[in-house]
Amino acid sequence: MAIDKKGNLSQFAADYVRQEILQGRFKHKEKIVEQELAEKLGMSRGPVREALKILMHEGFVEYEANKGCTVTLLSPKEAYEIFFLRGSLEKIALELCDGHLLKDCIFLMEEALEGMICEDELGDMPRLVSCDELFHKQILKSGQMERLIKLWESMSPMNGAMFLTARNSRNNSAMNELLKEKYVVNGPTSTYEIHKELLEVIKMGDLEKSKQALDNHYQATGERIYRIGMKLENKELFFS
């Protein structure tokens, strides 16, 4: 019983810190002190320590010996790889259903879009992440292969960190310069508009066009983040 209670406390603490990071109240590179967080949440340091381990796995914090935990972003390479892998699994699901999503799944994607309209306006990042998860999972469900869904879900804990990294790349001043370069495509920028455009293509039922739309949705975003991150770090670009 004590183990269950500790697990619940750890999850509560992880949910709290995750929301604070996504809402911008815990800033990038800000230190998270176990004792201070435990006192604020009215619990011992044990569950807080476990919560920070959860968030390390999700890509929200990093730990350094003698320094403790700080808020972090995914590295450019990590972000690109996650975008690439999620997109690839969703394209496999599209192939399995020949580009025709289940009617119930399309309904849930439209419902997720409605949520995105409100959350874009309110700037509620945790809710946007939840709506994004609901939206994309329907593509996997239409493929009707359980192990494929589980493989895709294994990356779901990092979805919030992906959103945070993508937002950081859009807000960075380096974007102004990169927008002038040929590999950045002009298009919708709000979460709602981006996903609305994607769903419109997928609903047409054309497999190749849907797969191309997913490539644009995932790989183009992942590549942009990678380029900006590497540019800021003054490293040689991987892409040419």
Short mmCIF file of N, CA, C and O in Angstrom, two decimals, residues 29-128:
data_model
loop_
_atom_site.label_atom_id
_atom_site.label_comp_id
_atom_site.label_asym_id
_atom_site.label_seq_id
_atom_site.Cartn_x
_atom_site.Cartn_y
_atom_site.Cartn_z
N LYS A 29 16.91 25.64 -18.60
CA LYS A 29 18.14 25.72 -17.82
C LYS A 29 17.91 26.12 -16.36
O LYS A 29 18.87 26.29 -15.61
N GLU A 30 16.65 26.27 -15.96
CA GLU A 30 16.36 26.59 -14.56
C GLU A 30 16.58 25.35 -13.69
O GLU A 30 16.19 24.24 -14.05
N LYS A 31 17.21 25.52 -12.54
CA LYS A 31 17.49 24.40 -11.64
C LYS A 31 16.24 24.05 -10.84
O LYS A 31 15.51 24.92 -10.39
N ILE A 32 16.00 22.76 -10.69
CA ILE A 32 14.89 22.27 -9.88
C ILE A 32 15.48 21.63 -8.63
O ILE A 32 16.19 20.62 -8.71
N VAL A 33 15.21 22.23 -7.49
CA VAL A 33 15.77 21.76 -6.22
C VAL A 33 14.79 20.80 -5.56
O VAL A 33 13.64 21.17 -5.26
N GLU A 34 15.23 19.57 -5.32
CA GLU A 34 14.36 18.54 -4.75
C GLU A 34 13.68 18.99 -3.47
O GLU A 34 12.46 18.85 -3.32
N GLN A 35 14.46 19.51 -2.54
CA GLN A 35 13.92 19.88 -1.24
C GLN A 35 12.87 20.98 -1.35
O GLN A 35 11.81 20.91 -0.73
N GLU A 36 13.15 21.98 -2.17
CA GLU A 36 12.20 23.09 -2.35
C GLU A 36 10.90 22.59 -2.98
O GLU A 36 9.81 22.99 -2.57
N LEU A 37 11.02 21.70 -3.97
CA LEU A 37 9.84 21.16 -4.64
C LEU A 37 9.04 20.28 -3.68
O LEU A 37 7.80 20.35 -3.64
N ALA A 38 9.73 19.48 -2.88
CA ALA A 38 9.06 18.60 -1.91
C ALA A 38 8.28 19.43 -0.89
O ALA A 38 7.13 19.10 -0.56
N GLU A 39 8.89 20.51 -0.42
CA GLU A 39 8.21 21.37 0.56
C GLU A 39 6.99 22.05 -0.07
O GLU A 39 5.94 22.16 0.56
N LYS A 40 7.13 22.47 -1.30
CA LYS A 40 6.03 23.15 -1.98
C LYS A 40 4.85 22.21 -2.19
O LYS A 40 3.68 22.61 -2.08
N LEU A 41 5.15 20.93 -2.48
CA LEU A 41 4.09 19.96 -2.75
C LEU A 41 3.65 19.21 -1.49
O LEU A 41 2.73 18.39 -1.56
N GLY A 42 4.31 19.47 -0.36
CA GLY A 42 3.93 18.84 0.89
C GLY A 42 4.20 17.35 0.93
O GLY A 42 3.37 16.57 1.40
N MET A 43 5.35 16.94 0.42
CA MET A 43 5.71 15.53 0.43
C MET A 43 7.20 15.38 0.71
O MET A 43 7.94 16.37 0.75
N SER A 44 7.65 14.15 0.91
CA SER A 44 9.08 13.91 1.17
C SER A 44 9.86 13.99 -0.15
O SER A 44 9.28 14.05 -1.24
N ARG A 45 11.19 13.93 -0.05
CA ARG A 45 12.02 14.05 -1.24
C ARG A 45 12.00 12.78 -2.09
O ARG A 45 12.29 12.85 -3.29
N GLY A 46 11.64 11.63 -1.49
CA GLY A 46 11.63 10.37 -2.24
C GLY A 46 10.74 10.41 -3.48
O GLY A 46 11.21 10.14 -4.59
N PRO A 47 9.44 10.72 -3.33
CA PRO A 47 8.57 10.79 -4.50
C PRO A 47 9.01 11.85 -5.51
O PRO A 47 8.85 11.67 -6.71
N VAL A 48 9.56 12.97 -5.00
CA VAL A 48 10.05 14.03 -5.91
C VAL A 48 11.21 13.51 -6.74
O VAL A 48 11.30 13.77 -7.94
N ARG A 49 12.10 12.75 -6.09
CA ARG A 49 13.25 12.19 -6.82
C ARG A 49 12.77 11.24 -7.92
O ARG A 49 13.29 11.25 -9.03
N GLU A 50 11.77 10.41 -7.59
CA GLU A 50 11.21 9.49 -8.58
C GLU A 50 10.53 10.26 -9.72
O GLU A 50 10.61 9.87 -10.88
N ALA A 51 9.86 11.36 -9.37
CA ALA A 51 9.19 12.18 -10.38
C ALA A 51 10.20 12.77 -11.36
O ALA A 51 9.97 12.79 -12.57
N LEU A 52 11.33 13.21 -10.85
CA LEU A 52 12.36 13.79 -11.71
C LEU A 52 12.97 12.73 -12.63
O LEU A 52 13.36 13.03 -13.77
N LYS A 53 13.02 11.48 -12.16
CA LYS A 53 13.50 10.39 -13.02
C LYS A 53 12.53 10.17 -14.18
O LYS A 53 12.94 9.92 -15.32
N ILE A 54 11.23 10.26 -13.88
CA ILE A 54 10.21 10.14 -14.94
C ILE A 54 10.41 11.23 -15.97
O ILE A 54 10.39 10.99 -17.19
N LEU A 55 10.62 12.45 -15.51
CA LEU A 55 10.77 13.60 -16.41
C LEU A 55 12.08 13.55 -17.18
O LEU A 55 12.17 14.08 -18.30
N MET A 56 13.11 12.93 -16.61
CA MET A 56 14.36 12.73 -17.35
C MET A 56 14.10 11.81 -18.54
O MET A 56 14.57 12.06 -19.65
N HIS A 57 13.33 10.74 -18.32
CA HIS A 57 12.98 9.80 -19.39
C HIS A 57 12.17 10.50 -20.48
O HIS A 57 12.29 10.16 -21.66
N GLU A 58 11.35 11.46 -20.09
CA GLU A 58 10.49 12.16 -21.05
C GLU A 58 11.23 13.28 -21.78
O GLU A 58 10.68 13.88 -22.71
N GLY A 59 12.44 13.61 -21.35
CA GLY A 59 13.22 14.64 -22.02
C GLY A 59 13.01 16.05 -21.51
O GLY A 59 13.40 17.01 -22.17
N PHE A 60 12.39 16.19 -20.31
CA PHE A 60 12.12 17.52 -19.77
C PHE A 60 13.24 18.05 -18.87
O PHE A 60 13.41 19.25 -18.74
N VAL A 61 13.94 17.15 -18.19
CA VAL A 61 15.01 17.58 -17.29
C VAL A 61 16.25 16.74 -17.52
O VAL A 61 16.17 15.64 -18.08
N GLU A 62 17.38 17.26 -17.11
CA GLU A 62 18.62 16.50 -17.18
C GLU A 62 19.32 16.58 -15.82
O GLU A 62 19.14 17.54 -15.07
N TYR A 63 20.09 15.55 -15.53
CA TYR A 63 20.78 15.48 -14.23
C TYR A 63 22.28 15.52 -14.43
O TYR A 63 22.83 14.87 -15.32
N GLU A 64 22.96 16.33 -13.62
CA GLU A 64 24.42 16.37 -13.61
C GLU A 64 24.90 16.17 -12.19
O GLU A 64 24.37 16.77 -11.25
N ALA A 65 25.93 15.34 -12.03
CA ALA A 65 26.49 15.08 -10.71
C ALA A 65 26.94 16.39 -10.07
O ALA A 65 27.54 17.24 -10.73
N ASN A 66 26.61 16.54 -8.81
CA ASN A 66 26.98 17.71 -8.01
C ASN A 66 26.23 18.99 -8.43
O ASN A 66 26.46 20.05 -7.85
N LYS A 67 25.36 18.89 -9.40
CA LYS A 67 24.59 20.06 -9.83
C LYS A 67 23.10 19.84 -9.69
O LYS A 67 22.33 20.79 -9.54
N GLY A 68 22.66 18.58 -9.77
CA GLY A 68 21.24 18.28 -9.66
C GLY A 68 20.52 18.36 -10.99
O GLY A 68 21.13 18.22 -12.06
N CYS A 69 19.20 18.60 -10.94
CA CYS A 69 18.36 18.59 -12.14
C CYS A 69 18.07 20.00 -12.64
O CYS A 69 17.85 20.93 -11.85
N THR A 70 18.11 20.15 -13.95
CA THR A 70 17.73 21.42 -14.59
C THR A 70 16.78 21.14 -15.74
O THR A 70 16.79 20.05 -16.33
N VAL A 71 15.96 22.13 -16.06
CA VAL A 71 15.04 22.02 -17.19
C VAL A 71 15.85 22.03 -18.48
O VAL A 71 16.79 22.80 -18.64
N THR A 72 15.50 21.13 -19.39
CA THR A 72 16.27 21.03 -20.63
C THR A 72 15.34 20.94 -21.84
O THR A 72 14.12 20.83 -21.70
N LEU A 73 15.92 20.99 -23.01
CA LEU A 73 15.22 20.75 -24.27
C LEU A 73 15.83 19.52 -24.90
O LEU A 73 16.97 19.16 -24.61
N LEU A 74 15.08 18.87 -25.79
CA LEU A 74 15.66 17.78 -26.56
C LEU A 74 16.80 18.34 -27.41
O LEU A 74 16.73 19.47 -27.89
N SER A 75 17.83 17.54 -27.60
CA SER A 75 18.90 17.97 -28.51
C SER A 75 18.35 17.99 -29.93
O SER A 75 17.35 17.32 -30.23
N PRO A 76 18.95 18.77 -30.84
CA PRO A 76 18.49 18.81 -32.22
C PRO A 76 18.40 17.41 -32.85
O PRO A 76 17.44 17.10 -33.54
N LYS A 77 19.38 16.58 -32.56
CA LYS A 77 19.40 15.22 -33.12
C LYS A 77 18.27 14.37 -32.54
O LYS A 77 17.59 13.64 -33.28
N GLU A 78 18.03 14.47 -31.23
CA GLU A 78 16.95 13.71 -30.60
C GLU A 78 15.60 14.12 -31.17
O GLU A 78 14.76 13.26 -31.48
N ALA A 79 15.38 15.42 -31.30
CA ALA A 79 14.11 15.91 -31.83
C ALA A 79 13.87 15.41 -33.24
O ALA A 79 12.78 14.93 -33.57
N TYR A 80 14.90 15.49 -34.08
CA TYR A 80 14.75 15.04 -35.46
C TYR A 80 14.42 13.55 -35.51
O TYR A 80 13.54 13.12 -36.25
N GLU A 81 15.12 12.75 -34.70
CA GLU A 81 14.92 11.31 -34.73
C GLU A 81 13.50 10.94 -34.29
O GLU A 81 12.87 10.05 -34.87
N ILE A 82 12.98 11.61 -33.25
CA ILE A 82 11.64 11.31 -32.77
C ILE A 82 10.59 11.69 -33.82
O ILE A 82 9.66 10.92 -34.10
N PHE A 83 10.73 12.87 -34.41
CA PHE A 83 9.81 13.28 -35.47
C PHE A 83 9.85 12.27 -36.61
O PHE A 83 8.81 11.85 -37.14
N PHE A 84 11.05 11.87 -37.01
CA PHE A 84 11.21 10.94 -38.13
C PHE A 84 10.56 9.59 -37.82
O PHE A 84 9.83 9.02 -38.65
N LEU A 85 10.80 9.06 -36.63
CA LEU A 85 10.28 7.74 -36.27
C LEU A 85 8.76 7.75 -36.12
O LEU A 85 8.07 6.83 -36.60
N ARG A 86 8.22 8.77 -35.47
CA ARG A 86 6.76 8.85 -35.33
C ARG A 86 6.10 8.92 -36.71
O ARG A 86 5.11 8.23 -36.98
N GLY A 87 6.65 9.77 -37.58
CA GLY A 87 6.09 9.90 -38.92
C GLY A 87 6.18 8.60 -39.70
O GLY A 87 5.24 8.23 -40.42
N SER A 88 7.28 7.89 -39.55
CA SER A 88 7.46 6.62 -40.28
C SER A 88 6.44 5.58 -39.83
O SER A 88 5.86 4.85 -40.66
N LEU A 89 6.18 5.50 -38.53
CA LEU A 89 5.20 4.54 -38.02
C LEU A 89 3.79 4.90 -38.48
O LEU A 89 2.99 4.01 -38.79
N GLU A 90 3.50 6.18 -38.53
CA GLU A 90 2.17 6.59 -38.99
C GLU A 90 1.99 6.31 -40.48
O GLU A 90 0.89 5.96 -40.93
N LYS A 91 3.06 6.40 -41.25
CA LYS A 91 2.97 6.06 -42.69
C LYS A 91 2.74 4.56 -42.87
O LYS A 91 2.01 4.16 -43.78
N ILE A 92 3.34 3.74 -42.02
CA ILE A 92 3.08 2.30 -42.08
C ILE A 92 1.61 2.02 -41.81
O ILE A 92 0.97 1.20 -42.49
N ALA A 93 1.05 2.71 -40.81
CA ALA A 93 -0.38 2.54 -40.50
C ALA A 93 -1.25 2.95 -41.68
O ALA A 93 -2.25 2.28 -41.98
N LEU A 94 -0.87 4.02 -42.35
CA LEU A 94 -1.63 4.45 -43.54
C LEU A 94 -1.58 3.39 -44.64
O LEU A 94 -2.58 3.13 -45.32
N GLU A 95 -0.42 2.78 -44.81
CA GLU A 95 -0.29 1.72 -45.81
C GLU A 95 -1.17 0.53 -45.46
O GLU A 95 -1.78 -0.10 -46.33
N LEU A 96 -1.25 0.20 -44.17
CA LEU A 96 -2.06 -0.95 -43.74
C LEU A 96 -3.54 -0.73 -44.00
O LEU A 96 -4.28 -1.70 -44.25
N CYS A 97 -3.99 0.53 -43.93
CA CYS A 97 -5.42 0.80 -44.20
C CYS A 97 -5.62 1.39 -45.59
O CYS A 97 -6.70 1.90 -45.90
N ASP A 98 -4.56 1.34 -46.40
CA ASP A 98 -4.59 1.84 -47.78
C ASP A 98 -5.05 3.30 -47.86
O ASP A 98 -5.73 3.72 -48.79
N GLY A 99 -4.69 4.07 -46.84
CA GLY A 99 -4.99 5.50 -46.84
C GLY A 99 -6.40 5.86 -46.42
O GLY A 99 -6.76 7.04 -46.42
N HIS A 100 -7.19 4.86 -46.04
CA HIS A 100 -8.59 5.12 -45.65
C HIS A 100 -8.75 4.90 -44.15
O HIS A 100 -8.81 3.75 -43.67
N LEU A 101 -8.84 5.98 -43.41
CA LEU A 101 -8.97 5.90 -41.96
C LEU A 101 -10.38 5.46 -41.56
O LEU A 101 -11.35 5.70 -42.29
N LEU A 102 -10.49 4.79 -40.41
CA LEU A 102 -11.79 4.39 -39.89
C LEU A 102 -12.64 5.62 -39.59
O LEU A 102 -12.11 6.66 -39.16
N LYS A 103 -13.93 5.52 -39.79
CA LYS A 103 -14.82 6.66 -39.58
C LYS A 103 -14.76 7.18 -38.14
O LYS A 103 -14.76 8.38 -37.90
N ASP A 104 -14.73 6.26 -37.18
CA ASP A 104 -14.66 6.67 -35.78
C ASP A 104 -13.37 7.43 -35.50
O ASP A 104 -13.34 8.36 -34.69
N CYS A 105 -12.30 7.01 -36.17
CA CYS A 105 -11.00 7.66 -35.97
C CYS A 105 -11.01 9.08 -36.54
O CYS A 105 -10.47 10.01 -35.93
N ILE A 106 -11.63 9.25 -37.69
CA ILE A 106 -11.73 10.59 -38.28
C ILE A 106 -12.55 11.50 -37.37
O ILE A 106 -12.21 12.68 -37.17
N PHE A 107 -13.61 10.95 -36.79
CA PHE A 107 -14.44 11.72 -35.86
C PHE A 107 -13.60 12.21 -34.68
O PHE A 107 -13.70 13.38 -34.27
N LEU A 108 -12.77 11.33 -34.11
CA LEU A 108 -11.94 11.71 -32.97
C LEU A 108 -10.86 12.70 -33.37
O LEU A 108 -10.49 13.58 -32.57
N MET A 109 -10.36 12.61 -34.58
CA MET A 109 -9.37 13.59 -35.06
C MET A 109 -10.01 14.97 -35.19
O MET A 109 -9.40 15.98 -34.85
N GLU A 110 -11.25 15.01 -35.66
CA GLU A 110 -11.96 16.28 -35.75
C GLU A 110 -12.24 16.85 -34.36
O GLU A 110 -12.20 18.07 -34.16
N GLU A 111 -12.52 15.95 -33.41
CA GLU A 111 -12.74 16.38 -32.03
C GLU A 111 -11.45 16.97 -31.45
O GLU A 111 -11.48 17.98 -30.74
N ALA A 112 -10.33 16.32 -31.76
CA ALA A 112 -9.03 16.83 -31.29
C ALA A 112 -8.75 18.20 -31.89
O ALA A 112 -8.21 19.08 -31.22
N LEU A 113 -9.14 18.40 -33.15
CA LEU A 113 -8.95 19.70 -33.80
C LEU A 113 -9.72 20.79 -33.07
O LEU A 113 -9.22 21.91 -32.89
N GLU A 114 -10.95 20.47 -32.66
CA GLU A 114 -11.76 21.45 -31.93
C GLU A 114 -11.06 21.87 -30.65
O GLU A 114 -11.07 23.04 -30.26
N GLY A 115 -10.43 20.90 -29.98
CA GLY A 115 -9.69 21.22 -28.77
C GLY A 115 -8.49 22.10 -29.06
O GLY A 115 -8.15 22.98 -28.26
N MET A 116 -7.86 21.89 -30.20
CA MET A 116 -6.68 22.67 -30.56
C MET A 116 -7.03 24.14 -30.79
O MET A 116 -6.22 25.03 -30.49
N ILE A 117 -8.22 24.42 -31.30
CA ILE A 117 -8.62 25.83 -31.53
C ILE A 117 -8.58 26.59 -30.21
O ILE A 117 -7.97 27.65 -30.10
N CYS A 118 -9.23 26.02 -29.19
CA CYS A 118 -9.31 26.68 -27.89
C CYS A 118 -7.93 26.78 -27.24
O CYS A 118 -7.57 27.83 -26.71
N GLU A 119 -7.17 25.71 -27.29
CA GLU A 119 -5.90 25.70 -26.58
C GLU A 119 -4.87 26.59 -27.25
O GLU A 119 -4.00 27.16 -26.60
N ASP A 120 -4.94 26.71 -28.60
CA ASP A 120 -4.06 27.65 -29.29
C ASP A 120 -4.30 29.07 -28.79
O ASP A 120 -3.37 29.84 -28.55
N GLU A 121 -5.58 29.42 -28.62
CA GLU A 121 -5.93 30.77 -28.17
C GLU A 121 -5.51 31.00 -26.72
O GLU A 121 -5.05 32.09 -26.36
N LEU A 122 -5.67 29.99 -25.89
CA LEU A 122 -5.35 30.12 -24.47
C LEU A 122 -3.87 29.91 -24.18
O LEU A 122 -3.38 30.26 -23.11
N GLY A 123 -3.17 29.32 -25.12
CA GLY A 123 -1.76 29.02 -24.90
C GLY A 123 -1.56 27.90 -23.89
O GLY A 123 -0.57 27.87 -23.16
N ASP A 124 -2.53 26.97 -23.82
CA ASP A 124 -2.46 25.86 -22.87
C ASP A 124 -1.66 24.72 -23.49
O ASP A 124 -2.21 23.84 -24.16
N MET A 125 -0.34 24.71 -23.27
CA MET A 125 0.52 23.71 -23.88
C MET A 125 0.19 22.27 -23.47
O MET A 125 0.15 21.39 -24.32
N PRO A 126 -0.07 21.98 -22.17
CA PRO A 126 -0.42 20.60 -21.81
C PRO A 126 -1.63 20.07 -22.57
O PRO A 126 -1.65 18.92 -23.00
N ARG A 127 -2.66 20.91 -22.73
CA ARG A 127 -3.85 20.48 -23.46
C ARG A 127 -3.55 20.31 -24.95
O ARG A 127 -4.09 19.40 -25.59
N LEU A 128 -2.70 21.15 -25.50
CA LEU A 128 -2.32 21.00 -26.91
C LEU A 128 -1.62 19.66 -27.13
O LEU A 128 -1.86 18.98 -28.13
#
